[in-house]
Short mmCIF file of C-alpha atoms in Angstrom, two decimals:
data_model
loop_
_atom_site.label_atom_id
_atom_site.label_comp_id
_atom_site.label_asym_id
_atom_site.label_seq_id
_atom_site.Cartn_x
_atom_site.Cartn_y
_atom_site.Cartn_z
CA MET A 507 64.98 7.82 81.04
CA GLY A 508 65.31 11.59 80.68
CA LEU A 509 62.58 14.11 81.31
CA LEU A 510 60.57 15.43 78.41
CA PHE A 511 59.05 18.85 78.41
CA TYR A 512 56.09 19.86 76.28
CA THR A 513 54.88 23.30 75.38
CA ASN A 514 51.79 24.62 77.00
CA THR A 515 49.99 24.57 73.65
CA TYR A 516 50.75 20.87 73.20
CA MET A 517 49.63 19.98 76.72
CA LYS A 518 46.36 21.96 76.32
CA SER A 519 45.68 20.00 73.14
CA LEU A 520 46.01 16.76 75.14
CA LEU A 521 43.76 18.00 77.94
CA ASN A 522 41.10 19.82 75.91
CA ASN A 523 37.45 18.98 76.49
CA LYS A 524 37.15 17.41 73.03
CA THR A 525 38.70 14.09 74.10
CA LYS A 526 36.99 11.61 76.36
CA TRP A 527 38.84 8.45 77.61
CA LEU A 528 36.87 5.30 78.35
CA TYR A 529 38.22 1.95 79.46
CA ASN A 530 37.21 -0.87 77.08
CA PRO A 531 34.39 -2.80 78.83
CA ALA A 532 35.40 -5.87 76.85
CA TRP A 533 38.38 -6.02 79.25
CA ALA A 534 36.35 -5.74 82.46
CA PHE A 535 37.61 -7.90 85.33
CA ASP A 536 34.42 -9.97 85.44
CA ASP A 537 35.68 -12.77 83.16
CA ASP A 538 38.77 -14.90 82.79
CA GLU A 539 39.81 -13.26 79.51
CA SER A 540 40.30 -9.96 81.35
CA GLN A 541 43.09 -11.50 83.41
CA ALA A 542 45.25 -11.49 80.26
CA ILE A 543 46.11 -7.86 80.89
CA TRP A 544 48.17 -8.81 83.91
CA HIS A 545 50.17 -11.27 81.83
CA ASP A 546 50.61 -9.04 78.83
CA ASN A 547 54.36 -8.27 78.81
CA ARG A 548 53.83 -5.53 76.27
CA LEU A 549 52.32 -3.32 78.92
CA SER A 550 54.24 -1.41 81.53
CA MET A 551 53.37 -1.60 85.19
CA LYS A 552 52.25 2.00 85.02
CA ALA A 553 49.68 1.13 82.31
CA LYS A 554 48.43 -1.95 84.20
CA GLY A 555 48.08 0.16 87.39
CA LEU A 556 46.17 2.83 85.57
CA PHE A 557 43.89 0.19 84.07
CA GLY A 558 43.21 -1.22 87.51
CA TYR A 559 42.51 2.29 88.88
CA MET A 560 40.17 3.05 85.98
CA ASP A 561 38.30 -0.23 86.57
CA THR A 562 37.43 0.86 90.06
CA LYS A 563 35.53 3.87 88.72
CA PRO A 564 32.04 3.90 87.28
CA THR A 565 31.77 4.00 83.48
CA THR A 566 30.32 7.54 83.70
CA TYR A 567 33.50 8.76 85.48
CA ASP A 568 35.41 11.67 83.84
CA PHE A 569 38.71 10.03 82.98
CA ALA A 570 40.45 13.33 82.20
CA CYS A 571 44.24 12.96 82.46
CA LYS A 572 44.52 16.05 84.71
CA ARG A 573 41.86 14.72 87.09
CA ILE A 574 43.62 11.31 87.39
CA ALA A 575 47.00 13.00 87.90
CA ASN A 576 45.51 15.07 90.74
CA ASP A 577 44.36 11.78 92.40
CA MET A 578 47.90 10.24 91.97
CA ARG A 579 51.50 11.23 92.36
CA ASP A 580 52.15 11.01 88.63
CA ALA A 581 52.36 13.97 86.34
CA VAL A 582 49.70 14.50 83.60
CA LYS A 583 52.31 13.45 81.02
CA SER A 584 52.69 10.13 82.79
CA VAL A 585 48.94 9.49 82.74
CA VAL A 586 48.71 10.44 79.06
CA SER A 587 51.53 8.01 78.33
CA ALA A 588 49.86 5.14 80.15
CA MET A 589 46.52 5.87 78.46
CA LYS A 590 48.13 5.87 74.99
CA GLU A 591 49.82 2.55 75.85
CA LEU A 592 46.48 1.00 76.82
CA GLU A 593 44.81 2.46 73.74
CA ASN A 594 47.51 1.18 71.35
CA LEU A 595 47.07 -2.33 72.65
CA GLY A 596 43.25 -2.28 72.61
CA TYR A 597 42.57 -2.03 76.33
CA LEU A 598 41.20 1.48 76.11
CA ASN A 599 39.00 3.36 73.71
CA ARG A 600 39.18 7.07 73.18
CA LEU A 601 36.17 8.91 71.84
CA LYS A 602 36.39 12.44 70.37
CA LEU A 603 33.55 14.62 71.54
#
């Protein structure tokens, strides 16, 4: 897989303060249904790992892509990609502020 480069304007639009990412509490790890995420072959390991990381944080945590990328070895682009993957499959909700 080749590297993709985005313009600063595009990246700023992804990281602006008008987007807030929240994990979907319907998929919390407290019930048997939540275990489905680990067996969902539509999800990459990166997305599953991000979901597990997000589940360890309180629901009031600021899930900004840049903040998560600073905690991990991954680039912001990688975190955005994993979040979009989770969102597209219903494991994550994104709210515009």
